Amino acid sequence: MSESLSSRFPMSPYPVGWFRVAASDALPPGTHQNLRIFGQELVLFRTASGVPRLIEAYCPHLGTHLGKGGCVEGDNMVCPLHAWRIGGDGAVAHVPYSKAKPRIAVRSWLLREASGQIFVWHHPDDAAPEWEPPELFEATDPGWTGFLPARTWKLRTHVQEFCENGADNVHSTWLHGQQSVTTSVEVDKHVYTHRTRQRFTFFGLVKALAKEAEGTLDISCHGLGIVVERGQVTLKLSMQYCLVFFPVPVDDTCIHLHSVLSIRRLPSALATRLLWKKSAAEMSAIIDQDVPVWEAKQWKERPVLVAEDGPIHAYRAWARQFYVKPQAEPRPRKTA
């Protein structure tokens, strides 16, 4: 049995925010998906009219799992055992063998669609959303490829730990073989942006053009569930990309980390496809280097940092807002 995240991290495994549940095009009208998120079994479905819905998985009648053998009919999920219709609001819409309409319901969740993805709002007290998911121009701009799925990982770590990775400048050098220098940190309520200069030694497809590449990388965290990385790599040509990570709390043992990638199109369609594939592969290899570190790390409430480490304290101070019962603010410790 996996070690619980609660035993490793002082904060709740389920912070406030928007978290991705599916790609929009993976959920056509009249279809459904079974999900495990926030330690609960849920059913995501899209009504015949095209509206995405997310409800508790178990029928309020006798507890049958709606998504295992059930189907979508009109605006409702149909229970596979007795054909009760459960609406997107979680209420019983129809009992086919009775005139009764029981006034019972399962929990329903608030969804949004943005940038080709479906997001759910999570707040432990069911408070209304405090912000909206970002609309990313790379999803629809004809000069870009649009966001294509890159890879998904199952990780034994906390969503905050993944997002903190972008604030840790020095690990890029020692673990990934690239240099990262902070140029600015910007905090705007729920958005934390870390702007950096980069010196890359990867992107093998274009490595023949230069021994190394320089560029910029801006990492913007929209809460702890949406991490947008916009980069530009300059060689004899300029490569622009937008890589988005979606860390999602599954339960108290793990998270899922989804990734999508869009790159600015090159004059050649073939070169664009090759560069996208190579970029996705390089990104995947970098994350694979991080995985064993994340899964074995011990959380340090008061880490000892040096100036070169990066804005880790600033990131943690920003992240505390996403917990209903935040931890006491630790006193930073630094060495000379």
PDB file of N, CA and C in Angstrom, residues 7 15 47-48 59 70 89 145 148-149 177 191 231 240 263 281 303:
ATOM      1  N   SER A   7       0.893  11.896   5.355  1.00  0.00           N
ATOM      2  CA  SER A   7       1.994  11.579   6.270  1.00  0.00           C
ATOM      3  C   SER A   7       3.295  12.233   5.831  1.00  0.00           C
ATOM      4  N   PRO A  15      -6.056  21.023  -2.582  1.00  0.00           N
ATOM      5  CA  PRO A  15      -6.140  22.481  -2.453  1.00  0.00           C
ATOM      6  C   PRO A  15      -7.287  23.066  -3.267  1.00  0.00           C
ATOM      7  N   THR A  47     -23.778  15.943 -22.168  1.00  0.00           N
ATOM      8  CA  THR A  47     -25.164  15.742 -22.553  1.00  0.00           C
ATOM      9  C   THR A  47     -25.301  15.733 -24.073  1.00  0.00           C
ATOM     10  N   ALA A  48     -26.451  15.295 -24.547  1.00  0.00           N
ATOM     11  CA  ALA A  48     -26.710  15.276 -25.989  1.00  0.00           C
ATOM     12  C   ALA A  48     -26.628  16.671 -26.585  1.00  0.00           C
ATOM     13  N   CYS A  59     -25.353   5.930  -7.787  1.00  0.00           N
ATOM     14  CA  CYS A  59     -26.778   6.247  -7.875  1.00  0.00           C
ATOM     15  C   CYS A  59     -27.362   6.404  -6.467  1.00  0.00           C
ATOM     16  N   GLY A  70     -23.684   2.125 -17.208  1.00  0.00           N
ATOM     17  CA  GLY A  70     -24.677   3.154 -17.480  1.00  0.00           C
ATOM     18  C   GLY A  70     -24.379   3.877 -18.778  1.00  0.00           C
ATOM     19  N   ASP A  89     -27.240  18.110 -12.510  1.00  0.00           N
ATOM     20  CA  ASP A  89     -27.216  18.768 -11.208  1.00  0.00           C
ATOM     21  C   ASP A  89     -27.205  17.769 -10.063  1.00  0.00           C
ATOM     22  N   THR A 145       0.293  24.916 -33.441  1.00  0.00           N
ATOM     23  CA  THR A 145      -0.232  23.570 -33.696  1.00  0.00           C
ATOM     24  C   THR A 145      -1.496  23.270 -32.907  1.00  0.00           C
ATOM     25  N   LEU A 148      -1.735  19.541 -28.218  1.00  0.00           N
ATOM     26  CA  LEU A 148      -1.833  18.105 -28.457  1.00  0.00           C
ATOM     27  C   LEU A 148      -1.363  17.381 -27.205  1.00  0.00           C
ATOM     28  N   PRO A 149      -2.012  16.271 -26.840  1.00  0.00           N
ATOM     29  CA  PRO A 149      -1.610  15.560 -25.634  1.00  0.00           C
ATOM     30  C   PRO A 149      -0.192  15.025 -25.750  1.00  0.00           C
ATOM     31  N   GLY A 177      20.838  19.404 -16.750  1.00  0.00           N
ATOM     32  CA  GLY A 177      21.874  19.873 -17.655  1.00  0.00           C
ATOM     33  C   GLY A 177      21.543  21.151 -18.380  1.00  0.00           C
ATOM     34  N   VAL A 191      -2.275  33.982  -9.588  1.00  0.00           N
ATOM     35  CA  VAL A 191      -1.283  33.691 -10.624  1.00  0.00           C
ATOM     36  C   VAL A 191       0.119  34.033 -10.124  1.00  0.00           C
ATOM     37  N   GLY A 231       8.056  29.191 -23.732  1.00  0.00           N
ATOM     38  CA  GLY A 231       9.487  29.296 -23.953  1.00  0.00           C
ATOM     39  C   GLY A 231       9.827  29.699 -25.368  1.00  0.00           C
ATOM     40  N   GLN A 240       9.360  28.568 -30.708  1.00  0.00           N
ATOM     41  CA  GLN A 240       8.479  28.998 -29.628  1.00  0.00           C
ATOM     42  C   GLN A 240       7.548  27.855 -29.269  1.00  0.00           C
ATOM     43  N   ILE A 263       3.360  24.179 -30.355  1.00  0.00           N
ATOM     44  CA  ILE A 263       4.534  24.914 -30.828  1.00  0.00           C
ATOM     45  C   ILE A 263       4.133  25.821 -31.989  1.00  0.00           C
ATOM     46  N   ALA A 281       9.183  14.571 -26.592  1.00  0.00           N
ATOM     47  CA  ALA A 281      10.047  13.512 -26.073  1.00  0.00           C
ATOM     48  C   ALA A 281      11.081  14.069 -25.100  1.00  0.00           C
ATOM     49  N   PRO A 303      13.039  25.096   4.846  1.00  0.00           N
ATOM     50  CA  PRO A 303      14.247  24.715   4.099  1.00  0.00           C
ATOM     51  C   PRO A 303      15.359  25.746   4.267  1.00  0.00           C
TER      52      PRO A 303
END
